XYZ file of C-alpha atoms in Angstrom:
139
model
C -26.224 -0.607 -15.619
C -25.758 3.084 -15.084
C -26.607 5.800 -17.549
C -24.617 8.892 -18.426
C -23.920 10.973 -15.348
C -24.910 8.218 -12.913
C -22.290 6.825 -10.585
C -21.972 3.069 -10.451
C -22.807 1.782 -6.983
C -20.884 -1.198 -5.663
C -21.434 -3.484 -2.722
C -18.757 -3.956 -0.100
C -18.069 -7.425 -1.546
C -17.554 -6.028 -5.045
C -15.167 -3.394 -3.678
C -13.289 -6.085 -1.743
C -12.887 -8.037 -4.994
C -11.674 -4.994 -6.929
C -9.223 -3.740 -4.310
C -7.940 -6.952 -2.750
C -8.968 -5.661 0.665
C -11.102 -7.825 2.909
C -14.573 -6.684 3.932
C -13.144 -6.311 7.446
C -10.330 -4.076 6.131
C -12.826 -1.924 4.214
C -14.827 -1.373 7.392
C -11.581 -0.543 9.215
C -10.621 2.007 6.517
C -14.032 3.627 6.920
C -13.814 3.713 10.745
C -10.306 5.174 10.616
C -11.337 7.985 8.281
C -9.220 6.799 5.383
C -11.893 7.326 2.749
C -12.260 10.756 1.206
C -16.016 10.711 0.987
C -18.804 9.327 3.110
C -19.846 5.797 2.264
C -23.422 5.844 1.099
C -25.897 3.405 2.555
C -29.026 1.785 1.199
C -32.311 2.130 3.047
C -31.411 -1.220 4.593
C -28.062 0.110 5.848
C -25.840 -1.706 3.342
C -22.742 0.153 2.221
C -22.652 1.394 -1.373
C -19.387 2.513 -2.900
C -18.610 4.391 -6.105
C -15.865 3.860 -8.658
C -14.210 6.966 -7.152
C -14.071 5.132 -3.800
C -12.459 2.139 -5.528
C -9.867 4.339 -7.263
C -9.017 6.017 -3.950
C -8.790 2.675 -2.142
C -6.427 1.309 -4.799
C -4.097 4.239 -4.090
C -4.398 3.588 -0.352
C -3.545 -0.083 -0.870
C -0.336 0.846 -2.697
C 0.629 3.474 -0.140
C 0.126 1.003 2.724
C 1.850 -1.845 0.869
C 4.844 0.430 0.381
C 4.996 1.112 4.099
C 3.220 4.439 4.496
C 2.349 4.796 8.174
C -1.360 4.761 8.954
C -1.070 8.222 10.542
C 0.356 9.638 7.297
C -2.351 7.970 5.234
C -5.008 9.444 7.555
C -3.455 12.875 7.189
C -3.330 12.513 3.397
C -7.003 11.474 3.295
C -7.951 14.409 5.504
C -6.132 16.835 3.222
C -7.885 15.404 0.166
C -11.250 15.638 1.946
C -10.627 19.325 2.646
C -10.401 19.949 -1.085
C -8.244 22.352 -3.093
C -5.704 24.620 -1.468
C -3.520 22.141 0.401
C -1.748 20.488 -2.505
C 1.681 21.547 -1.175
C 0.975 19.690 2.093
C -0.119 16.612 0.164
C 3.056 16.800 -1.904
C 5.212 17.009 1.242
C 3.594 13.842 2.606
C 3.995 11.949 -0.650
C 7.542 13.203 -1.197
C 8.612 12.098 2.295
C 7.085 8.692 1.679
C 8.787 8.406 -1.695
C 12.150 9.128 -0.058
C 11.500 6.382 2.527
C 10.585 3.917 -0.212
C 13.670 4.862 -2.237
C 15.850 4.244 0.836
C 14.200 0.854 1.373
C 14.779 -0.061 -2.261
C 18.448 0.926 -2.000
C 18.857 -1.155 1.171
C 17.182 -4.138 -0.507
C 19.408 -3.786 -3.569
C 22.455 -3.886 -1.292
C 21.068 -7.023 0.384
C 20.394 -8.592 -3.008
C 23.962 -7.897 -4.052
C 25.352 -9.694 -0.988
C 22.966 -12.618 -1.523
C 23.908 -12.865 -5.212
C 27.592 -12.904 -4.270
C 26.999 -15.667 -1.694
C 24.921 -17.700 -4.193
C 27.829 -17.422 -6.622
C 30.307 -18.615 -3.987
C 28.205 -21.668 -3.154
C 27.436 -22.452 -6.814
C 31.122 -22.235 -7.717
C 32.208 -24.467 -4.838
C 29.473 -27.017 -5.573
C 30.373 -27.073 -9.275
C 34.003 -27.832 -8.372
C 32.966 -30.405 -5.773
C 34.577 -28.315 -3.037
C 31.521 -27.267 -1.020
C 32.480 -29.150 2.127
C 33.694 -26.846 4.835
C 31.978 -23.673 3.623
C 31.131 -22.014 6.915
C 31.250 -25.339 8.715
C 30.851 -24.678 12.463
C 32.142 -28.194 13.230
C 35.453 -27.675 11.400
């Protein structure tokens, strides 16, 4: 248990549990410079993370899951590491990513609309007992 002002230290396994990342992925994130601070180590060389590291990793997980390229995530992490003064650059990166995600969502909604229409066609034909011959390549 940590007292006031002390940062909670977490093992790599605990961070894996909290973030959904594998231990291997956490090591990869560290090697690739995706963390904003250095990972502390015990005298025995074991990694020790803070709750700040976990919060940052949770953001990284969402950015990657939404398709942010690794190069953009690296650049974002580097900007954050540099500290105040580059917020406009960070915003440009995030804004560009948001536009890509919005375009993907729009494309998926269009796909869903076509699928819903086709489901309706099949359901209607099946309900009427007239499904035979729907896109039948042997007909």
